[in-house]
DNA sequence: ACAGCCTCCTGACGGC
DNA sequence: TGCCGTCAGGAGGCTG
């Protein structure tokens, strides 16, 4: 579930939870979540202080004076700051213990996602071939990107190597707003439709960040709320269709969204 | 270049 | 009550 807006909210949370505190120790409760050895991880971070965060798409980076970490939250990842007396959160896989006794937990029910020490943020982004951040992509860059490929719209939007940050729900919300069928091919889009993709994408991301939608509290008018069995189109009222597109469950209105 | 399928993982939920 | 199958989903890998 964590897509760009949720990760941006987590980035903020991380700063409030971790900045200005000295890392006393790192605890790993499930080695699967940590890429690399806990020993090396611990010695890298012990005594460090997180001072900076960055984000590209769904990836969060946290930097101490001398070390860099990347967090990917998969679909069920989250951060949770706890005091020493709190119970271990359910599904905690790793925690940073600070010298004030607090613990910042990385939770993950389904263990997709990971925490990893990296040499350098730019290199990581390069190796992953991540596209520009969906929140920062310019209209011109998007227009250029949309010029040519015969890919279907939804898989295009969700390809992190093209645009970083769009996941399943954002793609469905965006395509419904722009009245475009998820299987519409890129090369049939008009200029107006391309421009509306850019405009609506920005609106969705900014509103979602503002509303801190990581708890699923989307505005009631949003199409994303209809991504359930029996959901109805927020524009025409008919029952939404559900179909696998690019291997993902896709909800859309067969009447309003043009193929 | 693109499509389609598989794997990872675990809790929720429906059917019987 | 309990057992079983199915589903969700990001990303990477593999094949066609």
XYZ file of C-alpha atoms (C1' of nucleotides) in Angstrom:
291
model
C 0.000 0.000 0.000
C 2.706 2.569 0.693
C 2.917 4.504 -2.532
C 4.523 7.910 -2.983
C 2.237 9.926 -0.657
C 2.398 7.371 2.129
C 6.182 7.207 1.892
C 6.375 10.990 1.935
C 4.320 10.979 5.140
C 6.656 8.321 6.548
C 9.642 10.450 5.613
C 8.198 13.199 7.741
C 7.447 10.771 10.519
C 10.984 9.434 10.388
C 12.426 12.919 10.782
C 10.310 13.631 13.847
C 10.937 10.197 15.306
C 14.658 9.844 14.692
C 16.397 13.182 14.263
C 18.546 14.527 17.113
C 18.737 11.131 18.819
C 21.797 8.933 19.041
C 21.380 5.375 17.822
C 22.271 3.046 20.653
C 21.617 -0.196 18.840
C 19.739 -1.777 15.996
C 17.564 -4.789 16.733
C 16.580 -7.228 14.030
C 13.637 -9.500 14.752
C 13.395 -11.002 11.289
C 16.538 -11.240 9.142
C 14.450 -11.285 6.008
C 13.742 -7.572 6.303
C 17.409 -6.636 6.496
C 19.571 -6.814 3.418
C 22.990 -7.563 4.816
C 24.235 -8.647 8.220
C 22.855 -7.215 11.430
C 26.398 -7.046 12.863
C 27.684 -4.787 10.138
C 24.475 -2.818 10.259
C 24.818 -2.292 13.975
C 28.430 -1.210 13.852
C 27.660 1.189 11.025
C 24.877 2.906 12.890
C 25.865 2.698 16.542
C 26.517 6.195 17.843
C 25.168 7.736 14.654
C 22.540 10.431 14.403
C 20.092 10.635 11.512
C 20.333 14.078 9.997
C 18.773 13.953 6.603
C 16.100 12.121 4.647
C 15.430 11.854 0.939
C 12.793 10.134 -1.106
C 12.543 8.926 -4.669
C 9.244 7.368 -5.551
C 8.472 4.744 -2.946
C 12.023 4.570 -1.606
C 12.965 6.412 1.565
C 16.579 7.260 2.339
C 17.879 8.152 5.789
C 21.374 9.503 6.311
C 23.523 9.761 9.403
C 26.767 11.759 9.423
C 28.533 9.011 7.506
C 26.064 6.290 6.562
C 23.120 5.930 4.212
C 20.119 3.647 4.541
C 17.350 2.862 2.134
C 13.892 1.737 3.202
C 11.409 0.088 0.945
C 8.064 -0.677 2.529
C 6.626 -3.204 0.132
C 2.921 -3.178 0.623
C 2.530 -3.473 4.373
C 5.532 -1.610 5.760
C 5.264 1.160 8.321
C 7.213 3.042 10.972
C 6.238 3.224 14.621
C 7.953 5.122 17.406
C 7.653 3.447 20.797
C 8.808 4.196 24.307
C 10.836 1.663 26.284
C 7.784 0.465 28.193
C 5.641 -0.176 25.118
C 5.061 -3.694 23.888
C 6.857 -4.742 20.754
C 4.508 -3.757 17.937
C 2.886 -6.627 16.113
C 4.903 -7.400 12.974
C 7.926 -5.389 14.045
C 10.867 -6.700 12.007
C 13.566 -4.267 13.011
C 14.038 -1.353 15.370
C 16.428 1.480 16.018
C 17.001 1.944 19.725
C 17.936 5.491 20.664
C 19.845 6.685 23.701
C 16.702 8.291 25.144
C 15.163 4.834 25.427
C 12.812 5.146 22.464
C 12.554 2.604 19.681
C 11.699 3.320 16.092
C 10.192 0.141 14.692
C 9.975 -0.946 11.095
C 6.879 -3.103 10.868
C 5.877 -5.245 7.945
C 3.148 -7.830 7.930
C 4.021 -9.405 4.615
C 7.747 -8.816 4.616
C 7.944 -7.462 1.098
C 10.240 -4.517 1.448
C 13.534 -4.163 3.250
C 16.077 -1.958 4.964
C 19.566 -1.799 3.510
C 22.771 0.115 4.028
C 23.939 1.659 0.790
C 27.086 3.488 -0.257
C 25.395 6.330 -1.967
C 21.840 7.437 -2.745
C 22.519 8.562 -6.302
C 24.221 5.292 -7.165
C 21.328 3.314 -5.704
C 18.840 5.255 -7.831
C 21.022 4.738 -10.883
C 21.389 1.010 -10.359
C 17.649 0.622 -9.811
C 17.125 2.788 -12.879
C 14.382 4.682 -11.050
C 12.539 7.257 -13.122
C 11.844 10.818 -12.003
C 9.746 11.239 -8.884
C 6.044 11.392 -9.692
C 5.641 14.495 -7.548
C 8.364 16.401 -9.379
C 8.037 15.268 -12.957
C 7.537 18.229 -15.276
C 4.804 18.367 -17.884
C 7.417 18.432 -20.631
C 9.211 15.369 -19.327
C 5.946 13.465 -19.058
C 4.922 14.495 -22.568
C 8.264 13.282 -23.877
C 7.894 10.003 -22.036
C 4.383 9.481 -23.377
C 5.539 10.025 -26.923
C 6.069 6.706 -28.558
C 5.584 3.558 -26.533
C 2.710 1.218 -27.324
C 2.404 0.157 -23.702
C -0.924 0.063 -21.950
C -1.493 3.058 -19.725
C -1.698 1.369 -16.368
C 1.472 -0.735 -16.613
C 3.207 2.363 -17.985
C 2.192 4.475 -15.015
C 3.219 1.817 -12.512
C 6.639 1.194 -14.044
C 9.067 2.668 -11.506
C 11.739 2.930 -14.170
C 9.590 5.398 -16.054
C 7.961 7.329 -13.218
C 8.795 6.553 -9.606
C 6.062 6.493 -7.005
C 2.805 5.442 -8.663
C 1.271 2.222 -7.382
C -1.996 0.441 -7.869
C -4.449 2.781 -6.191
C -2.954 5.981 -7.577
C -3.037 4.557 -11.096
C -6.714 3.619 -10.766
C -7.616 6.998 -9.246
C -5.714 8.877 -11.936
C -7.160 6.956 -14.863
C -10.688 7.359 -13.572
C -10.226 11.098 -13.145
C -8.847 11.410 -16.647
C -11.589 9.137 -18.010
C -9.049 6.830 -19.594
C -9.294 3.061 -19.744
C -6.384 1.303 -18.002
C -5.696 -0.691 -21.179
C -5.665 2.312 -23.445
C -2.376 2.422 -25.311
C -0.094 5.399 -24.831
C 0.248 6.200 -28.515
C -3.480 6.906 -28.911
C -3.592 9.666 -26.302
C -4.394 13.215 -27.338
C -2.294 16.118 -26.082
C -5.172 17.202 -23.887
C -5.373 13.779 -22.286
C -1.642 13.723 -21.656
C -1.809 17.126 -20.029
C -4.693 16.078 -17.848
C -2.703 13.046 -16.662
C 0.035 15.385 -15.478
C -2.351 17.801 -13.829
C -4.454 15.208 -12.037
C -1.409 13.233 -10.922
C -0.062 16.296 -9.147
C -3.439 16.987 -7.553
C -3.824 13.425 -6.268
C -0.323 13.261 -4.800
C -0.470 16.640 -3.096
C -3.918 16.044 -1.652
C -2.968 12.572 -0.443
C 0.146 13.891 1.293
C -1.813 16.738 2.857
C -4.461 14.324 4.123
C -1.893 11.760 5.271
C -3.786 9.008 3.527
C -1.574 6.249 4.892
C -4.439 5.305 7.164
C -6.740 4.959 4.176
C -8.742 8.091 5.001
C -9.261 9.212 1.452
C -11.677 12.028 0.664
C -15.100 10.444 0.257
C -15.440 11.655 -3.340
C -12.340 9.823 -4.481
C -12.665 6.873 -6.796
C -10.160 4.890 -4.730
C -12.917 4.261 -2.177
C -14.797 2.300 -4.843
C -11.993 -0.212 -5.346
C -14.055 -2.938 -3.701
C -16.596 -5.514 -4.830
C -19.831 -3.662 -5.537
C -18.137 -0.258 -5.770
C -19.838 2.265 -8.042
C -18.550 4.921 -10.406
C -18.347 8.300 -8.709
C -19.309 9.934 -11.986
C -22.121 7.857 -13.519
C -23.083 5.534 -10.683
C -22.820 2.180 -12.446
C -21.002 -0.674 -10.801
C -17.258 -0.597 -11.343
C -15.488 -3.248 -13.379
C -12.608 -5.271 -12.064
C -9.958 -6.819 -14.225
C -6.335 -7.888 -14.060
C -4.227 -5.403 -15.986
C -0.496 -5.932 -16.042
C -1.033 -8.567 -13.388
C -2.699 -6.114 -10.993
C -6.273 -5.914 -9.808
C -7.681 -2.930 -11.617
C -10.956 -1.161 -10.904
C -12.473 1.146 -13.479
C -15.724 2.376 -14.980
C -16.410 0.744 -18.297
C -18.757 3.582 -19.274
C -16.679 6.617 -18.370
C -13.172 5.448 -19.125
C -12.431 5.483 -22.852
C -10.537 2.645 -24.446
C 10.336 -3.439 -26.451
C 6.687 -5.506 -24.503
C 3.483 -9.069 -22.299
C 2.607 -12.517 -19.229
C 3.478 -15.348 -15.541
C 5.776 -16.734 -11.143
C 7.771 -15.985 -6.459
C 8.124 -13.915 -2.119
C 4.671 -13.510 2.558
C 0.781 -13.752 5.875
C -3.688 -12.369 7.564
C -8.484 -11.761 6.217
C -12.367 -13.690 4.458
C -15.686 -16.816 2.196
C -17.482 -21.478 1.601
C -18.620 -25.775 3.383
C -15.460 -24.582 15.063
C -12.138 -25.464 11.859
C -10.139 -26.328 7.592
C -9.046 -25.011 3.025
C -8.657 -22.073 -0.923
C -8.203 -17.478 -2.587
C -6.814 -12.882 -2.539
C -3.965 -8.707 -1.866
C 0.244 -6.378 -3.587
C 5.732 -4.151 -5.126
C 9.374 -5.713 -7.366
C 12.407 -8.722 -9.649
C 13.151 -12.510 -12.518
C 12.298 -15.387 -16.244
C 10.317 -16.720 -20.641
C 7.951 -15.927 -25.022
